[in-house]
Amino acid sequence: MTGFVASTFDLLHAGHCLYLKDAKRICDYLIAALQTNPTLDRPEKNRPIQTTKERRTQLEACKYVDEIVEYSAEEDLNNILKKIKPDIRILGSDCKSREWMTGQEYCSQIYYHSRDHNWSSTELIERIKNS
């Protein structure tokens, strides 16, 4: 079973690791889609602090990730999902309230990862600023 996650994975932290670990638990092969710059089609998002190469290198070192694909905009993500047609797409529980997700018609199942922690890139940035 092929699983699919998508994120910017900026400042890879424990929350990302739990997400990837949970995703790998429910699939045999995990594809991580790495968004190069989320501000291209969502200006309200933060520009990544780390370069794409840094973020890719961290994902490559993660034992839960089998393959990495890069994308820029939601249209690119849609095209990747259309081509791959993963068995299961793993999303954060914060996505449950959305009526529609990019490329959902190309995924057989949707699984929502329970985010029962407070780790986030924003929280990490604040801790760094305050130390």
Coordinates of C-alpha atoms in Angstrom, one line a residue:
M1 CA 0.0 0.0 0.0
T2 CA 1.4 3.4 -1.0
G3 CA 1.0 6.3 1.4
F4 CA 1.3 10.0 0.5
V5 CA 2.1 13.0 2.7
A6 CA 2.7 16.6 1.7
S7 CA 4.2 19.5 3.6
T8 CA 6.9 22.1 3.5
F9 CA 8.8 20.3 6.3
D10 CA 10.5 23.5 7.3
L11 CA 12.6 23.2 10.4
L12 CA 12.0 19.5 10.7
H13 CA 10.9 18.9 14.3
A14 CA 9.4 16.2 16.5
G15 CA 5.9 16.8 15.3
H16 CA 6.9 16.2 11.7
C17 CA 8.7 13.0 12.8
L18 CA 5.5 11.7 14.6
Y19 CA 3.5 12.5 11.5
L20 CA 5.9 10.5 9.3
K21 CA 6.1 7.7 11.7
D22 CA 2.3 7.4 11.9
A23 CA 2.0 7.6 8.1
K24 CA 4.5 4.8 7.6
R25 CA 2.7 2.7 10.2
I26 CA -0.3 2.5 7.9
C27 CA 1.5 1.9 4.5
D28 CA 4.3 -0.1 3.0
Y29 CA 5.8 2.7 0.9
L30 CA 5.6 6.3 1.9
I31 CA 6.0 9.2 -0.6
A32 CA 6.7 12.6 0.9
A33 CA 5.8 15.6 -1.3
L34 CA 8.0 18.5 -0.4
Q35 CA 6.6 21.9 -1.1
T36 CA 9.4 24.2 -2.2
N37 CA 7.6 27.5 -1.4
P38 CA 4.1 27.6 -0.1
T39 CA 3.8 31.4 -0.5
L40 CA 3.5 31.0 -4.3
D41 CA -0.2 30.3 -4.2
R42 CA -0.9 31.0 -0.6
P43 CA 0.7 34.3 0.4
E44 CA -0.6 34.1 4.0
K45 CA 1.8 31.2 4.6
N46 CA 5.4 31.7 5.9
R47 CA 8.3 31.5 3.5
P48 CA 10.5 28.5 4.4
I49 CA 13.6 29.4 6.5
Q50 CA 15.6 26.4 5.3
T51 CA 16.4 25.8 1.6
T52 CA 14.7 23.1 -0.3
K53 CA 18.0 21.2 -0.4
E54 CA 18.3 21.3 3.4
R55 CA 14.7 20.1 3.9
R56 CA 15.2 17.4 1.3
T57 CA 18.4 16.2 3.0
Q58 CA 16.5 15.9 6.3
L59 CA 13.7 13.9 4.7
E60 CA 16.2 11.6 3.0
A61 CA 17.6 10.8 6.4
C62 CA 14.2 9.9 7.9
K63 CA 13.8 6.2 7.9
Y64 CA 10.0 6.4 7.4
V65 CA 10.3 8.1 4.0
D66 CA 10.8 5.9 0.9
E67 CA 10.5 8.6 -1.8
I68 CA 10.5 12.4 -2.0
V69 CA 8.9 14.4 -4.8
E70 CA 9.0 18.2 -4.9
Y71 CA 6.3 20.5 -5.9
S72 CA 5.8 24.3 -6.0
A73 CA 2.0 25.0 -6.2
E74 CA -1.2 23.2 -5.5
E75 CA -1.6 22.6 -9.2
D76 CA 1.7 20.7 -9.2
L77 CA 0.5 18.6 -6.2
N78 CA -2.7 17.8 -8.0
N79 CA -0.7 16.6 -11.0
I80 CA 1.6 14.4 -8.8
L81 CA -1.4 12.8 -7.1
K82 CA -3.1 12.2 -10.5
K83 CA 0.0 10.4 -11.7
I84 CA 0.8 8.4 -8.6
K85 CA -2.7 7.7 -7.4
P86 CA -1.7 6.7 -3.9
D87 CA -3.7 4.2 -1.9
I88 CA -3.9 6.4 1.1
R89 CA -3.3 10.1 1.7
I90 CA -2.2 11.0 5.2
L91 CA -3.3 14.5 6.4
G92 CA -3.2 16.3 9.7
S93 CA -6.3 16.3 11.8
D94 CA -6.5 20.1 11.2
C95 CA -7.5 19.3 7.6
K96 CA -10.7 17.4 8.7
S97 CA -12.8 20.6 8.5
R98 CA -11.9 21.3 4.9
E99 CA -14.6 20.5 2.4
W100 CA -12.1 19.6 -0.3
M101 CA -8.4 18.7 -0.5
T102 CA -6.1 19.1 -3.6
G103 CA -6.1 15.8 -5.5
Q104 CA -8.5 14.0 -3.2
E105 CA -10.2 12.3 -6.1
Y106 CA -6.9 10.4 -6.9
C107 CA -6.6 8.8 -3.5
S108 CA -8.5 5.7 -2.5
Q109 CA -8.5 6.6 1.2
I110 CA -7.8 9.6 3.5
Y111 CA -6.3 9.1 6.9
Y112 CA -6.1 11.9 9.5
H113 CA -3.1 11.9 11.7
S114 CA -4.0 12.9 15.3
R115 CA -1.9 15.8 16.2
D116 CA -1.9 15.5 20.0
H117 CA 1.2 17.6 20.7
N118 CA 2.2 21.3 20.5
W119 CA 5.3 21.0 18.3
S120 CA 5.2 23.2 15.2
S121 CA 7.7 25.2 13.1
T122 CA 6.1 28.4 14.5
E123 CA 6.6 27.2 18.1
L124 CA 10.2 26.2 17.4
I125 CA 10.9 29.6 15.9
E126 CA 9.5 31.3 19.0
R127 CA 11.6 29.2 21.3
I128 CA 14.7 30.0 19.3
K129 CA 13.9 33.8 19.4
N130 CA 13.4 33.6 23.1
S131 CA 16.5 31.7 24.0

